[in-house]
Short mmCIF file of N, CA and C in Angstrom, two decimals:
data_model
loop_
_atom_site.label_atom_id
_atom_site.label_comp_id
_atom_site.label_asym_id
_atom_site.label_seq_id
_atom_site.Cartn_x
_atom_site.Cartn_y
_atom_site.Cartn_z
N MET A 85 23.55 1.09 1.43
CA MET A 85 24.42 -0.02 1.32
C MET A 85 23.72 -1.14 0.55
N ILE A 86 24.39 -1.75 -0.39
CA ILE A 86 23.79 -2.81 -1.20
C ILE A 86 23.54 -4.02 -0.31
N GLY A 87 22.33 -4.55 -0.43
CA GLY A 87 21.97 -5.74 0.32
C GLY A 87 21.52 -5.47 1.74
N SER A 88 21.55 -4.21 2.16
CA SER A 88 21.12 -3.92 3.52
C SER A 88 19.63 -3.63 3.55
N THR A 89 19.07 -3.75 4.71
CA THR A 89 17.66 -3.44 4.90
C THR A 89 17.56 -2.15 5.69
N LEU A 90 16.80 -1.21 5.18
CA LEU A 90 16.63 0.04 5.91
C LEU A 90 15.78 -0.21 7.13
N ARG A 91 16.17 0.41 8.23
CA ARG A 91 15.36 0.25 9.43
C ARG A 91 14.09 1.06 9.28
N SER A 92 13.10 0.65 10.01
CA SER A 92 11.81 1.32 9.96
C SER A 92 11.94 2.71 10.56
N LEU A 93 11.38 3.70 9.89
CA LEU A 93 11.40 5.06 10.39
C LEU A 93 10.06 5.37 11.03
N PRO A 94 10.06 5.78 12.31
CA PRO A 94 8.80 5.99 13.01
C PRO A 94 7.85 6.94 12.31
N TYR A 95 8.36 8.04 11.75
CA TYR A 95 7.45 8.99 11.10
C TYR A 95 6.83 8.41 9.83
N VAL A 96 7.56 7.53 9.14
CA VAL A 96 7.00 6.88 7.95
C VAL A 96 5.92 5.89 8.38
N ASP A 97 6.22 5.11 9.42
CA ASP A 97 5.23 4.16 9.93
C ASP A 97 3.98 4.89 10.43
N ASN A 98 4.17 5.99 11.12
CA ASN A 98 3.02 6.75 11.63
C ASN A 98 2.20 7.36 10.50
N LEU A 99 2.86 7.84 9.45
CA LEU A 99 2.14 8.38 8.30
C LEU A 99 1.35 7.26 7.62
N ARG A 100 1.96 6.10 7.44
CA ARG A 100 1.28 4.97 6.82
C ARG A 100 0.04 4.59 7.63
N LYS A 101 0.18 4.53 8.95
CA LYS A 101 -0.96 4.18 9.81
C LYS A 101 -2.05 5.24 9.73
N ALA A 102 -1.66 6.52 9.69
CA ALA A 102 -2.65 7.60 9.59
C ALA A 102 -3.38 7.55 8.26
N LEU A 103 -2.66 7.23 7.18
CA LEU A 103 -3.30 7.11 5.88
C LEU A 103 -4.27 5.93 5.86
N GLU A 104 -3.85 4.80 6.41
CA GLU A 104 -4.70 3.62 6.42
C GLU A 104 -5.94 3.81 7.28
N SER A 105 -5.79 4.54 8.38
CA SER A 105 -6.93 4.74 9.28
C SER A 105 -7.80 5.93 8.87
N GLY A 106 -7.30 6.74 7.94
CA GLY A 106 -8.07 7.91 7.50
C GLY A 106 -7.94 9.11 8.41
N THR A 107 -6.95 9.11 9.30
CA THR A 107 -6.80 10.23 10.23
C THR A 107 -5.78 11.28 9.77
N ALA A 108 -5.10 11.04 8.66
CA ALA A 108 -4.15 12.03 8.14
C ALA A 108 -4.91 13.21 7.55
N THR A 109 -4.45 14.41 7.84
CA THR A 109 -5.09 15.62 7.31
C THR A 109 -4.04 16.57 6.76
N ALA A 110 -4.48 17.44 5.85
CA ALA A 110 -3.61 18.46 5.29
C ALA A 110 -3.71 19.71 6.14
N GLY A 111 -2.63 20.46 6.22
CA GLY A 111 -2.63 21.71 6.98
C GLY A 111 -2.73 22.91 6.07
N ARG A 112 -3.52 23.88 6.50
CA ARG A 112 -3.69 25.12 5.73
C ARG A 112 -2.76 26.19 6.30
N ILE A 113 -2.08 26.88 5.40
CA ILE A 113 -1.17 27.95 5.82
C ILE A 113 -1.87 29.29 5.62
N GLN A 114 -1.88 30.07 6.67
CA GLN A 114 -2.40 31.43 6.60
C GLN A 114 -1.23 32.38 6.90
N VAL A 115 -1.05 33.40 6.08
CA VAL A 115 0.03 34.35 6.26
C VAL A 115 -0.58 35.71 6.55
N ALA A 116 -0.19 36.27 7.69
CA ALA A 116 -0.69 37.60 8.05
C ALA A 116 -0.22 38.61 7.01
N ASN A 117 -1.11 39.47 6.59
CA ASN A 117 -0.80 40.54 5.63
C ASN A 117 -0.37 40.02 4.25
N ALA A 118 -0.79 38.81 3.90
CA ALA A 118 -0.46 38.27 2.58
C ALA A 118 -1.28 38.98 1.52
N THR A 119 -0.70 39.18 0.38
CA THR A 119 -1.44 39.77 -0.74
C THR A 119 -2.48 38.75 -1.19
N PRO A 120 -3.54 39.21 -1.84
CA PRO A 120 -4.54 38.27 -2.34
C PRO A 120 -3.93 37.21 -3.28
N GLU A 121 -2.92 37.59 -4.07
CA GLU A 121 -2.28 36.64 -4.98
C GLU A 121 -1.54 35.55 -4.21
N ILE A 122 -0.80 35.96 -3.18
CA ILE A 122 -0.05 34.99 -2.37
C ILE A 122 -1.02 34.05 -1.66
N GLN A 123 -2.08 34.62 -1.07
CA GLN A 123 -3.04 33.77 -0.36
C GLN A 123 -3.75 32.82 -1.32
N ALA A 124 -4.03 33.28 -2.54
CA ALA A 124 -4.65 32.41 -3.53
C ALA A 124 -3.74 31.23 -3.87
N ARG A 125 -2.44 31.49 -3.98
CA ARG A 125 -1.48 30.41 -4.24
C ARG A 125 -1.42 29.43 -3.07
N LEU A 126 -1.42 29.97 -1.86
CA LEU A 126 -1.42 29.11 -0.68
C LEU A 126 -2.68 28.25 -0.62
N ASP A 127 -3.82 28.85 -0.94
CA ASP A 127 -5.08 28.11 -0.94
C ASP A 127 -5.07 27.01 -2.01
N GLU A 128 -4.53 27.30 -3.17
CA GLU A 128 -4.45 26.30 -4.24
C GLU A 128 -3.51 25.16 -3.82
N ASN A 129 -2.39 25.50 -3.18
CA ASN A 129 -1.48 24.46 -2.69
C ASN A 129 -2.16 23.58 -1.66
N PHE A 130 -2.99 24.17 -0.81
CA PHE A 130 -3.73 23.41 0.19
C PHE A 130 -4.69 22.44 -0.49
N ARG A 131 -5.41 22.91 -1.50
CA ARG A 131 -6.34 22.03 -2.23
C ARG A 131 -5.58 20.90 -2.92
N ASP A 132 -4.42 21.22 -3.52
CA ASP A 132 -3.59 20.18 -4.16
C ASP A 132 -3.13 19.15 -3.13
N THR A 133 -2.74 19.61 -1.96
CA THR A 133 -2.31 18.72 -0.89
C THR A 133 -3.44 17.82 -0.43
N GLN A 134 -4.65 18.38 -0.32
CA GLN A 134 -5.81 17.56 0.05
C GLN A 134 -6.07 16.47 -0.97
N ARG A 135 -6.00 16.82 -2.26
CA ARG A 135 -6.21 15.82 -3.32
C ARG A 135 -5.14 14.73 -3.26
N THR A 136 -3.90 15.12 -3.09
CA THR A 136 -2.81 14.16 -3.00
C THR A 136 -2.98 13.26 -1.79
N LEU A 137 -3.39 13.83 -0.69
CA LEU A 137 -3.62 13.05 0.53
C LEU A 137 -4.73 12.03 0.33
N GLU A 138 -5.79 12.42 -0.36
CA GLU A 138 -6.88 11.48 -0.65
C GLU A 138 -6.39 10.33 -1.53
N GLN A 139 -5.55 10.65 -2.52
CA GLN A 139 -5.00 9.60 -3.39
C GLN A 139 -4.07 8.67 -2.60
N LEU A 140 -3.24 9.24 -1.73
CA LEU A 140 -2.35 8.42 -0.92
C LEU A 140 -3.13 7.51 0.03
N ALA A 141 -4.19 8.05 0.61
CA ALA A 141 -5.01 7.26 1.52
C ALA A 141 -5.65 6.09 0.78
N ALA A 142 -6.18 6.35 -0.41
CA ALA A 142 -6.80 5.28 -1.20
C ALA A 142 -5.74 4.25 -1.59
N SER A 143 -4.57 4.73 -1.97
CA SER A 143 -3.50 3.85 -2.38
C SER A 143 -2.99 3.00 -1.22
N SER A 144 -2.91 3.58 -0.04
CA SER A 144 -2.39 2.83 1.11
C SER A 144 -3.35 1.77 1.58
N LYS A 145 -4.64 1.93 1.26
CA LYS A 145 -5.64 0.95 1.66
C LYS A 145 -5.77 -0.20 0.66
N ALA A 146 -5.04 -0.11 -0.45
CA ALA A 146 -5.12 -1.16 -1.47
C ALA A 146 -4.78 -2.50 -0.86
N GLY A 147 -5.64 -3.44 -1.06
CA GLY A 147 -5.40 -4.78 -0.55
C GLY A 147 -5.88 -5.01 0.86
N SER A 148 -6.32 -3.95 1.55
CA SER A 148 -6.71 -4.13 2.94
C SER A 148 -7.93 -5.02 3.09
N SER A 149 -8.73 -5.17 2.06
CA SER A 149 -9.92 -6.02 2.18
C SER A 149 -9.57 -7.50 2.06
N TRP A 150 -8.42 -7.84 1.53
CA TRP A 150 -8.07 -9.25 1.36
C TRP A 150 -6.84 -9.67 2.14
N THR A 151 -6.08 -8.74 2.71
CA THR A 151 -4.92 -9.11 3.51
C THR A 151 -5.22 -8.92 4.98
N THR A 152 -4.54 -9.69 5.79
CA THR A 152 -4.61 -9.51 7.23
C THR A 152 -3.19 -9.27 7.69
N LEU A 153 -2.95 -8.09 8.24
CA LEU A 153 -1.62 -7.72 8.71
C LEU A 153 -1.63 -7.71 10.23
N ASP A 154 -0.81 -8.55 10.82
CA ASP A 154 -0.69 -8.62 12.26
C ASP A 154 0.61 -7.90 12.64
N GLU A 155 0.47 -6.69 13.17
CA GLU A 155 1.65 -5.89 13.51
C GLU A 155 2.48 -6.54 14.62
N LYS A 156 1.83 -7.26 15.54
CA LYS A 156 2.56 -7.87 16.65
C LYS A 156 3.47 -8.99 16.16
N SER A 157 2.96 -9.85 15.30
CA SER A 157 3.79 -10.95 14.79
C SER A 157 4.51 -10.58 13.51
N ASN A 158 4.22 -9.40 12.97
CA ASN A 158 4.85 -8.91 11.75
C ASN A 158 4.57 -9.84 10.56
N ALA A 159 3.34 -10.39 10.52
CA ALA A 159 2.97 -11.34 9.49
C ALA A 159 1.83 -10.81 8.63
N VAL A 160 1.83 -11.23 7.37
CA VAL A 160 0.76 -10.90 6.44
C VAL A 160 0.13 -12.20 5.97
N ASP A 161 -1.16 -12.34 6.22
CA ASP A 161 -1.91 -13.51 5.77
C ASP A 161 -2.62 -13.16 4.47
N LEU A 162 -2.35 -13.94 3.43
CA LEU A 162 -2.95 -13.71 2.11
C LEU A 162 -3.99 -14.80 1.84
N PRO A 163 -4.98 -14.49 1.01
CA PRO A 163 -6.03 -15.48 0.76
C PRO A 163 -5.52 -16.68 -0.03
N ASN A 164 -6.16 -17.81 0.20
CA ASN A 164 -5.82 -19.03 -0.51
C ASN A 164 -6.20 -18.85 -1.98
N VAL A 165 -5.22 -18.97 -2.87
CA VAL A 165 -5.44 -18.76 -4.30
C VAL A 165 -6.53 -19.68 -4.83
N GLU A 166 -6.58 -20.90 -4.33
CA GLU A 166 -7.54 -21.88 -4.81
C GLU A 166 -8.99 -21.42 -4.58
N THR A 167 -9.21 -20.59 -3.57
CA THR A 167 -10.57 -20.14 -3.24
C THR A 167 -10.98 -18.88 -4.00
N LEU A 168 -10.07 -18.28 -4.75
CA LEU A 168 -10.34 -17.03 -5.45
C LEU A 168 -10.91 -17.27 -6.85
N SER A 169 -11.86 -16.44 -7.24
CA SER A 169 -12.32 -16.46 -8.63
C SER A 169 -11.22 -15.82 -9.48
N ASN A 170 -11.33 -15.95 -10.79
CA ASN A 170 -10.33 -15.34 -11.67
C ASN A 170 -10.28 -13.83 -11.49
N SER A 171 -11.45 -13.18 -11.38
CA SER A 171 -11.45 -11.71 -11.24
C SER A 171 -10.89 -11.30 -9.87
N ASP A 172 -11.22 -12.08 -8.81
CA ASP A 172 -10.65 -11.77 -7.50
C ASP A 172 -9.15 -11.97 -7.51
N ALA A 173 -8.68 -13.02 -8.15
CA ALA A 173 -7.24 -13.28 -8.24
C ALA A 173 -6.54 -12.14 -8.97
N SER A 174 -7.16 -11.61 -9.99
CA SER A 174 -6.60 -10.48 -10.73
C SER A 174 -6.50 -9.24 -9.84
N GLN A 175 -7.53 -8.99 -9.06
CA GLN A 175 -7.51 -7.84 -8.14
C GLN A 175 -6.46 -8.03 -7.05
N VAL A 176 -6.37 -9.24 -6.51
CA VAL A 176 -5.37 -9.52 -5.48
C VAL A 176 -3.97 -9.35 -6.07
N LEU A 177 -3.78 -9.82 -7.29
CA LEU A 177 -2.48 -9.68 -7.96
C LEU A 177 -2.08 -8.21 -8.11
N ASN A 178 -3.02 -7.38 -8.57
CA ASN A 178 -2.73 -5.95 -8.73
C ASN A 178 -2.43 -5.29 -7.39
N SER A 179 -3.23 -5.62 -6.38
CA SER A 179 -3.02 -5.04 -5.05
C SER A 179 -1.72 -5.52 -4.43
N LEU A 180 -1.41 -6.79 -4.62
CA LEU A 180 -0.15 -7.34 -4.10
C LEU A 180 1.04 -6.61 -4.73
N GLN A 181 0.99 -6.40 -6.05
CA GLN A 181 2.08 -5.70 -6.71
C GLN A 181 2.23 -4.29 -6.16
N HIS A 182 1.10 -3.64 -5.89
CA HIS A 182 1.15 -2.30 -5.32
C HIS A 182 1.80 -2.33 -3.93
N LEU A 183 1.42 -3.28 -3.10
CA LEU A 183 2.01 -3.38 -1.77
C LEU A 183 3.51 -3.65 -1.84
N ILE A 184 3.92 -4.43 -2.81
CA ILE A 184 5.35 -4.68 -3.01
C ILE A 184 6.04 -3.39 -3.45
N ASP A 185 5.42 -2.68 -4.39
CA ASP A 185 6.02 -1.44 -4.91
C ASP A 185 6.22 -0.38 -3.84
N ILE A 186 5.27 -0.28 -2.91
CA ILE A 186 5.39 0.75 -1.87
C ILE A 186 6.15 0.25 -0.64
N GLY A 187 6.63 -1.00 -0.69
CA GLY A 187 7.44 -1.53 0.39
C GLY A 187 6.66 -1.98 1.61
N ARG A 188 5.37 -2.17 1.45
CA ARG A 188 4.51 -2.53 2.58
C ARG A 188 4.77 -3.95 3.08
N LEU A 189 5.35 -4.80 2.26
CA LEU A 189 5.60 -6.19 2.67
C LEU A 189 7.03 -6.43 3.14
N GLU A 190 7.87 -5.40 3.05
CA GLU A 190 9.27 -5.56 3.46
C GLU A 190 9.37 -5.90 4.94
N GLY A 191 10.13 -6.94 5.22
CA GLY A 191 10.34 -7.36 6.59
C GLY A 191 9.18 -8.12 7.21
N LYS A 192 8.15 -8.37 6.43
CA LYS A 192 6.98 -9.09 6.92
C LYS A 192 7.10 -10.58 6.59
N THR A 193 6.54 -11.41 7.44
CA THR A 193 6.43 -12.83 7.16
C THR A 193 5.16 -13.04 6.37
N ILE A 194 5.28 -13.65 5.21
CA ILE A 194 4.13 -13.86 4.33
C ILE A 194 3.61 -15.28 4.53
N ASN A 195 2.30 -15.37 4.77
CA ASN A 195 1.63 -16.66 4.89
C ASN A 195 0.65 -16.77 3.73
N ALA A 196 0.97 -17.61 2.76
CA ALA A 196 0.13 -17.73 1.57
C ALA A 196 -0.05 -19.20 1.21
N LYS A 197 -1.23 -19.50 0.66
CA LYS A 197 -1.54 -20.87 0.27
C LYS A 197 -2.16 -20.92 -1.12
N ASN A 198 -1.99 -22.09 -1.72
CA ASN A 198 -2.67 -22.42 -2.97
C ASN A 198 -3.11 -23.87 -2.80
N GLY A 199 -4.31 -24.02 -2.28
CA GLY A 199 -4.77 -25.36 -1.95
C GLY A 199 -3.98 -25.89 -0.78
N ASP A 200 -3.30 -27.04 -0.99
CA ASP A 200 -2.49 -27.65 0.07
C ASP A 200 -1.07 -27.09 0.12
N GLN A 201 -0.66 -26.35 -0.92
CA GLN A 201 0.69 -25.79 -0.96
C GLN A 201 0.74 -24.51 -0.12
N ALA A 202 1.88 -24.27 0.51
CA ALA A 202 2.08 -23.05 1.30
C ALA A 202 3.42 -22.43 0.92
N THR A 203 3.49 -21.11 1.04
CA THR A 203 4.74 -20.40 0.76
C THR A 203 4.84 -19.17 1.64
N ASP A 204 6.09 -18.71 1.80
CA ASP A 204 6.33 -17.45 2.47
C ASP A 204 6.96 -16.44 1.49
N SER A 205 6.85 -16.77 0.21
CA SER A 205 7.45 -15.96 -0.84
C SER A 205 6.38 -15.20 -1.63
N ALA A 206 6.54 -13.89 -1.70
CA ALA A 206 5.61 -13.08 -2.50
C ALA A 206 5.72 -13.44 -3.98
N ALA A 207 6.92 -13.77 -4.44
CA ALA A 207 7.12 -14.12 -5.85
C ALA A 207 6.38 -15.40 -6.22
N VAL A 208 6.46 -16.40 -5.35
CA VAL A 208 5.75 -17.66 -5.60
C VAL A 208 4.24 -17.41 -5.59
N TYR A 209 3.78 -16.61 -4.63
CA TYR A 209 2.35 -16.29 -4.54
C TYR A 209 1.89 -15.57 -5.81
N GLN A 210 2.71 -14.66 -6.30
CA GLN A 210 2.37 -13.96 -7.56
C GLN A 210 2.24 -14.96 -8.71
N GLN A 211 3.15 -15.93 -8.78
CA GLN A 211 3.08 -16.94 -9.84
C GLN A 211 1.78 -17.74 -9.74
N TRP A 212 1.39 -18.08 -8.53
CA TRP A 212 0.14 -18.81 -8.35
C TRP A 212 -1.05 -17.97 -8.82
N LEU A 213 -1.02 -16.68 -8.47
CA LEU A 213 -2.11 -15.79 -8.89
C LEU A 213 -2.14 -15.66 -10.42
N LEU A 214 -0.97 -15.52 -11.02
CA LEU A 214 -0.89 -15.42 -12.48
C LEU A 214 -1.46 -16.67 -13.14
N ALA A 215 -1.12 -17.82 -12.60
CA ALA A 215 -1.65 -19.08 -13.15
C ALA A 215 -3.16 -19.12 -12.98
N ARG A 216 -3.66 -18.61 -11.87
CA ARG A 216 -5.10 -18.62 -11.63
C ARG A 216 -5.85 -17.76 -12.65
N VAL A 217 -5.26 -16.63 -13.02
CA VAL A 217 -5.93 -15.76 -13.99
C VAL A 217 -5.61 -16.14 -15.42
N GLY A 218 -4.77 -17.18 -15.60
CA GLY A 218 -4.50 -17.69 -16.93
C GLY A 218 -3.35 -17.03 -17.64
N VAL A 219 -2.39 -16.50 -16.90
CA VAL A 219 -1.22 -15.86 -17.50
C VAL A 219 -0.02 -16.75 -17.24
N ASP A 220 0.71 -17.10 -18.29
CA ASP A 220 1.91 -17.90 -18.14
C ASP A 220 3.08 -16.99 -17.77
N ALA A 221 3.56 -17.11 -16.55
CA ALA A 221 4.64 -16.26 -16.05
C ALA A 221 5.95 -16.50 -16.77
N TYR A 222 6.09 -17.63 -17.46
CA TYR A 222 7.33 -17.97 -18.11
C TYR A 222 7.30 -17.78 -19.63
N ALA A 223 6.19 -17.26 -20.14
CA ALA A 223 6.06 -17.09 -21.59
C ALA A 223 6.84 -15.90 -22.08
#
């Protein structure tokens, strides 16, 4: 439905938590009486799944070093832009965009500052970060 918010799905939340904590694992399939060719394909699929899982785990941890997510209050605390170096602001900007892309900030209260200014908007925070790294968002 347009304009609606999807409710949180427990299995998606649990997968996200397992990826972030590093406890997610791939399962290996063994087939009794499988031909060597079939078992080789299953083994290759297992290795592909392990690689994908490692990439997902790394991706899900993006931004975890600079964000504080409080599951109880459903809030995300972001670093004060004024305190970030240009390179740190660039990294935070990239990680923030990734968190937005994967929906990690949906339904969360955002607490962000730029000096004395405060916002609860990811878009405003992105503009502050862009200005910090020297990119004109309106150009």
